[in-house]
């Protein structure tokens, strides 16, 4: 059973509102979690070297999370386009490509960049690369999104050619 256009638009609008609330809540929690304790410690200690290095490590840890939040914001934008009735491949392909790139970059940063930066700052975690199966899967899904976006763009171009013929 296929959904009507109006139903898809209604559901997309509801999902957009949900994702907006999810994004705002997640952004607030990530900022509070990453920076509140480290900032308070740095201020209380008069910006002692160890506390500033901890704050810098928290800033490095924030980078992948910020990228994931950017991806979530772009998903919200695609849902808004669907709610307005934009069904064509362009908004979908653009969203898939953007989200794929930032998710893959965020996963890469979480595995390869953050542990090394924190270690260079003297917060020795004991490793330079943090093996994280969920981040590897997330990175692979992100890269897959970019491939799917390319396929979708190509299918849209073929469809446009067929529409011109018939």
Short mmCIF file of C-alpha atoms in Angstrom, two decimals:
data_model
loop_
_atom_site.label_atom_id
_atom_site.label_comp_id
_atom_site.label_asym_id
_atom_site.label_seq_id
_atom_site.Cartn_x
_atom_site.Cartn_y
_atom_site.Cartn_z
CA UNK A 1 0.00 0.00 0.00
CA UNK A 2 1.52 3.30 -1.03
CA UNK A 3 1.28 6.45 0.99
CA UNK A 4 -0.34 9.55 -0.41
CA UNK A 5 1.70 12.65 -1.07
CA UNK A 6 -0.11 14.52 1.68
CA UNK A 7 0.66 11.74 4.18
CA UNK A 8 4.35 11.75 3.28
CA UNK A 9 4.48 15.52 3.64
CA UNK A 10 2.71 15.36 7.01
CA UNK A 11 5.05 12.67 8.33
CA UNK A 12 8.09 14.51 7.02
CA UNK A 13 6.96 17.65 8.82
CA UNK A 14 6.51 15.70 12.06
CA UNK A 15 9.91 14.06 11.70
CA UNK A 16 11.49 17.44 10.96
CA UNK A 17 10.08 18.81 14.21
CA UNK A 18 11.30 15.73 16.10
CA UNK A 19 14.78 15.99 14.57
CA UNK A 20 14.88 19.71 15.41
CA UNK A 21 14.17 18.96 19.07
CA UNK A 22 16.61 16.04 19.01
CA UNK A 23 19.30 18.26 17.49
CA UNK A 24 18.77 21.08 19.99
CA UNK A 25 18.78 18.71 22.96
CA UNK A 26 21.81 16.82 21.69
CA UNK A 27 23.73 20.01 20.95
CA UNK A 28 23.06 21.35 24.43
CA UNK A 29 24.04 18.08 26.09
CA UNK A 30 27.21 17.66 24.04
CA UNK A 31 28.38 21.20 24.82
CA UNK A 32 27.57 20.82 28.51
CA UNK A 33 29.20 17.40 28.75
CA UNK A 34 32.35 18.36 26.87
CA UNK A 35 33.00 21.80 28.29
CA UNK A 36 31.30 22.39 31.64
CA UNK A 37 33.56 20.41 33.95
CA UNK A 38 36.76 21.17 32.06
CA UNK A 39 35.99 24.89 31.85
CA UNK A 40 35.08 25.12 35.53
CA UNK A 41 38.31 23.31 36.47
CA UNK A 42 40.38 25.60 34.25
CA UNK A 43 38.79 28.75 35.67
CA UNK A 44 39.11 27.57 39.28
CA UNK A 45 42.77 26.72 38.84
CA UNK A 46 43.57 30.04 37.20
CA UNK A 47 44.05 28.29 33.88
CA UNK A 48 46.68 25.90 35.11
CA UNK A 49 48.47 24.01 32.39
CA UNK A 50 46.94 20.60 33.16
CA UNK A 51 43.39 21.96 33.20
CA UNK A 52 43.89 23.89 29.96
CA UNK A 53 45.25 20.74 28.31
CA UNK A 54 42.18 18.83 29.55
CA UNK A 55 39.95 21.56 28.09
CA UNK A 56 41.83 21.31 24.78
CA UNK A 57 41.34 17.53 24.76
CA UNK A 58 37.62 18.06 25.35
CA UNK A 59 37.58 20.49 22.41
CA UNK A 60 39.21 17.84 20.21
CA UNK A 61 36.64 15.30 21.40
CA UNK A 62 33.91 17.76 20.48
CA UNK A 63 34.92 17.87 16.80
CA UNK A 64 33.43 14.49 15.76
CA UNK A 65 30.30 15.18 17.79
CA UNK A 66 29.92 18.56 16.12
CA UNK A 67 30.22 16.89 12.71
CA UNK A 68 27.51 14.39 13.66
CA UNK A 69 25.28 17.29 14.74
CA UNK A 70 25.86 19.02 11.40
CA UNK A 71 24.78 15.81 9.66
CA UNK A 72 21.65 15.65 11.79
CA UNK A 73 20.87 19.28 10.90
CA UNK A 74 21.14 18.44 7.18
CA UNK A 75 18.79 15.48 7.64
CA UNK A 76 16.37 17.97 9.18
CA UNK A 77 16.73 20.15 6.08
CA UNK A 78 15.91 17.22 3.78
CA UNK A 79 12.83 16.41 5.85
CA UNK A 80 11.75 20.04 5.54
CA UNK A 81 12.14 19.77 1.75
CA UNK A 82 9.99 16.65 1.72
CA UNK A 83 7.37 18.41 3.84
CA UNK A 84 7.27 21.21 1.24
CA UNK A 85 6.70 18.63 -1.50
CA UNK A 86 10.18 18.56 -3.02
CA UNK A 87 10.37 14.92 -4.08
CA UNK A 88 13.06 14.96 -6.70
CA UNK A 89 16.49 13.44 -6.44
CA UNK A 90 18.34 16.72 -5.88
CA UNK A 91 17.45 17.32 -2.20
CA UNK A 92 17.81 13.65 -1.38
CA UNK A 93 21.16 13.27 -3.14
CA UNK A 94 22.49 16.51 -1.63
CA UNK A 95 21.45 15.40 1.86
CA UNK A 96 22.91 11.90 1.45
CA UNK A 97 26.20 13.25 0.16
CA UNK A 98 26.56 15.93 2.84
CA UNK A 99 25.54 13.64 5.68
CA UNK A 100 27.75 10.87 4.35
CA UNK A 101 30.81 13.10 4.24
CA UNK A 102 30.38 14.61 7.72
CA UNK A 103 29.52 11.27 9.32
CA UNK A 104 32.55 9.60 7.72
CA UNK A 105 34.79 12.52 8.76
CA UNK A 106 33.38 12.44 12.29
CA UNK A 107 33.98 8.71 12.57
CA UNK A 108 37.51 9.10 11.18
CA UNK A 109 38.23 11.90 13.67
CA UNK A 110 36.87 9.87 16.58
CA UNK A 111 39.10 6.91 15.75
CA UNK A 112 42.29 8.51 14.45
CA UNK A 113 42.46 12.17 15.49
CA UNK A 114 41.02 12.57 18.99
CA UNK A 115 43.19 9.94 20.75
CA UNK A 116 46.35 11.31 19.16
CA UNK A 117 45.54 14.93 20.00
CA UNK A 118 44.76 14.05 23.61
CA UNK A 119 47.94 12.01 23.84
CA UNK A 120 50.00 14.87 22.40
CA UNK A 121 48.45 17.14 25.03
CA UNK A 122 49.81 14.84 27.71
CA UNK A 123 46.55 13.14 28.57
CA UNK A 124 47.97 9.72 27.87
CA UNK A 125 45.23 7.30 27.01
CA UNK A 126 47.81 4.67 26.15
CA UNK A 127 46.97 4.54 22.47
CA UNK A 128 47.17 6.64 19.31
CA UNK A 129 44.18 5.07 17.57
CA UNK A 130 40.93 4.24 19.36
CA UNK A 131 39.41 1.14 17.82
CA UNK A 132 35.67 1.68 17.97
CA UNK A 133 33.50 -0.73 16.00
CA UNK A 134 30.50 1.59 16.08
CA UNK A 135 32.56 4.47 14.64
CA UNK A 136 33.91 2.17 11.91
CA UNK A 137 30.37 1.13 11.00
CA UNK A 138 29.21 4.75 11.09
CA UNK A 139 32.08 5.76 8.82
CA UNK A 140 31.27 2.97 6.36
CA UNK A 141 27.60 3.99 6.33
CA UNK A 142 28.64 7.59 5.71
CA UNK A 143 30.79 6.58 2.75
CA UNK A 144 27.94 4.41 1.48
CA UNK A 145 25.64 7.44 1.59
CA UNK A 146 27.98 9.29 -0.77
CA UNK A 147 27.91 6.34 -3.20
CA UNK A 148 24.11 6.13 -3.00
CA UNK A 149 23.92 9.89 -3.70
CA UNK A 150 25.99 9.38 -6.87
CA UNK A 151 23.73 6.56 -8.03
CA UNK A 152 20.66 8.68 -7.32
CA UNK A 153 22.07 11.63 -9.29
CA UNK A 154 22.84 9.33 -12.22
CA UNK A 155 19.35 7.81 -12.10
CA UNK A 156 17.86 11.30 -12.06
CA UNK A 157 19.90 12.27 -15.13
CA UNK A 158 18.80 9.12 -16.98
CA UNK A 159 15.19 9.82 -16.03
CA UNK A 160 15.50 13.37 -17.37
CA UNK A 161 16.86 12.00 -20.67
CA UNK A 162 13.99 9.53 -20.91
CA UNK A 163 11.48 12.28 -20.16
CA UNK A 164 12.89 14.29 -23.07
CA UNK A 165 12.56 11.33 -25.42
CA UNK A 166 8.99 10.45 -24.50
#
